Amino acid sequence: MEENMGYRIGQKITGTVTGIQPYGVFVSLDATVQGLIHISECGHGFVKALDEQFTVGQVLEVLVLDIDEYTHKISLSLRALDRGQDLVPQRTKKHYWTNRRIHIGFAPIAQRLPQWTKEAIEDLNKGENA
């Protein structure tokens, strides 16, 4: 689930700081919804003290990083906005040139080994008779 009361992952929102803790900053997005900017998302590099960087009542533009599917808690970021990104980076999917739907394993090799052995012996015998 990516939405919570109209909010979407990747959306830029203006909110007001309502609380500062050692682990992050709480931001009120509207009258009923609040999100958290974890200390690791407050800026690039080491952030020493959040209460020196933020004040209660301060208005911030934040980016919605995640919305928990079960608890509906909203994770916010300032750091992602500093990079000039409008959206959360998209995950790139690696493509492997295999067919994962076919589960062959080693059984077919064991099943074919007697036939291959028989054919190899026949080829050897043909070479001796020639």
Coordinates of C-alpha atoms in Angstrom, one line a residue:
M1 CA 0.0 0.0 0.0
E2 CA 1.6 3.3 -1.1
E3 CA -1.1 5.7 0.0
N4 CA -2.2 7.0 3.4
M5 CA -4.9 9.6 3.5
G6 CA -3.9 11.0 0.2
Y7 CA -0.2 10.9 0.6
R8 CA 2.0 9.0 -1.9
I9 CA 5.6 7.8 -1.8
G10 CA 7.8 10.3 -3.7
Q11 CA 5.5 13.2 -2.9
K12 CA 6.9 16.5 -1.7
I13 CA 4.9 18.0 1.2
T14 CA 5.2 21.0 3.4
G15 CA 4.9 20.3 7.1
T16 CA 5.5 21.7 10.5
V17 CA 8.0 20.4 13.1
T18 CA 6.0 19.2 16.1
G19 CA 8.7 17.3 18.1
I20 CA 12.4 16.7 18.2
Q21 CA 13.9 13.5 19.6
P22 CA 17.5 12.2 19.5
Y23 CA 16.5 9.7 16.8
G24 CA 14.5 12.1 14.5
V25 CA 12.1 14.9 13.9
F26 CA 8.3 14.6 14.0
V27 CA 6.5 16.6 11.3
S28 CA 2.8 17.4 11.2
L29 CA 1.6 17.0 7.6
D30 CA -2.0 18.0 8.4
A31 CA -4.3 18.1 11.4
T32 CA -4.4 14.3 11.8
V33 CA -1.3 12.9 10.1
Q34 CA 2.3 13.1 11.4
G35 CA 5.5 11.7 9.9
L36 CA 9.0 11.1 11.1
I37 CA 12.3 12.2 9.6
H38 CA 14.8 9.7 10.9
I39 CA 18.2 11.3 11.9
S40 CA 19.8 9.5 8.9
E41 CA 17.4 11.3 6.6
C42 CA 17.9 14.8 8.1
G43 CA 21.0 15.6 6.0
H44 CA 24.2 14.3 4.3
G45 CA 27.0 13.3 6.6
F46 CA 27.0 13.3 10.4
V47 CA 24.2 15.1 12.2
K48 CA 25.3 15.9 15.7
A49 CA 22.2 17.4 17.4
L50 CA 18.8 17.7 15.8
D51 CA 17.7 20.3 18.3
E52 CA 20.4 22.7 17.0
Q53 CA 19.3 22.2 13.4
F54 CA 15.5 22.2 13.9
T55 CA 12.9 24.1 16.1
V56 CA 9.4 23.2 17.0
G57 CA 7.0 25.2 14.7
Q58 CA 9.6 25.3 11.9
V59 CA 8.0 24.8 8.4
L60 CA 9.8 22.2 6.2
E61 CA 9.5 20.8 2.8
V62 CA 9.9 17.0 3.0
L63 CA 9.7 14.0 0.8
V64 CA 7.6 10.9 1.6
L65 CA 10.0 8.0 1.6
D66 CA 7.7 5.2 2.8
I67 CA 4.3 4.5 4.1
D68 CA 4.1 1.4 6.3
E69 CA 1.4 -0.9 5.0
Y70 CA 0.1 -2.0 8.4
T71 CA 0.8 0.8 10.8
H72 CA 0.4 3.6 8.2
K73 CA 3.4 5.4 9.7
I74 CA 5.0 7.8 7.2
S75 CA 8.8 8.0 6.8
L76 CA 10.0 11.4 5.6
S77 CA 13.3 12.7 4.2
L78 CA 15.1 16.0 3.8
R79 CA 18.3 14.4 2.5
A80 CA 16.5 13.1 -0.6
L81 CA 15.5 16.7 -1.5
D82 CA 19.0 17.9 -1.1
R83 CA 20.1 15.7 -4.0
G84 CA 17.6 17.4 -6.2
Q85 CA 15.6 14.2 -6.7
D86 CA 11.9 14.5 -7.3
L87 CA 11.1 10.8 -6.7
V88 CA 12.5 8.0 -4.7
P89 CA 15.1 6.2 -6.7
Q90 CA 13.6 3.3 -8.7
R91 CA 14.9 -0.1 -8.1
T92 CA 16.6 -1.6 -11.1
K93 CA 15.7 -5.1 -12.0
K94 CA 18.5 -7.4 -13.1
H95 CA 17.7 -9.6 -16.0
Y96 CA 19.3 -13.0 -16.1
W97 CA 19.2 -15.0 -19.3
T98 CA 17.7 -18.0 -17.6
N99 CA 14.2 -19.3 -17.3
R100 CA 13.4 -19.4 -13.5
R101 CA 10.1 -21.1 -14.1
I102 CA 11.8 -24.3 -15.2
H103 CA 13.2 -26.3 -12.3
I104 CA 15.4 -28.9 -13.9
G105 CA 18.2 -29.4 -11.5
F106 CA 20.5 -32.3 -11.9
A107 CA 17.9 -35.1 -12.3
P108 CA 17.7 -35.0 -16.1
I109 CA 21.5 -35.4 -16.4
A110 CA 21.3 -38.6 -14.2
Q111 CA 18.4 -39.8 -16.3
R112 CA 20.2 -39.2 -19.6
L113 CA 23.6 -40.6 -18.6
P114 CA 22.9 -44.3 -19.5
Q115 CA 21.8 -43.2 -23.0
W116 CA 24.8 -41.0 -23.4
T117 CA 27.1 -43.8 -22.3
K118 CA 25.5 -46.3 -24.7
E119 CA 25.8 -43.8 -27.6
A120 CA 29.5 -43.2 -26.7
I121 CA 30.3 -46.9 -26.6
E122 CA 28.5 -47.4 -30.0
D123 CA 30.6 -44.5 -31.5
L124 CA 33.8 -46.1 -30.1
N125 CA 32.8 -49.5 -31.5
K126 CA 32.1 -47.9 -34.9
G127 CA 35.6 -46.4 -34.9
E128 CA 37.2 -49.8 -34.2
N129 CA 35.2 -51.6 -37.0
A130 CA 36.0 -48.9 -39.6

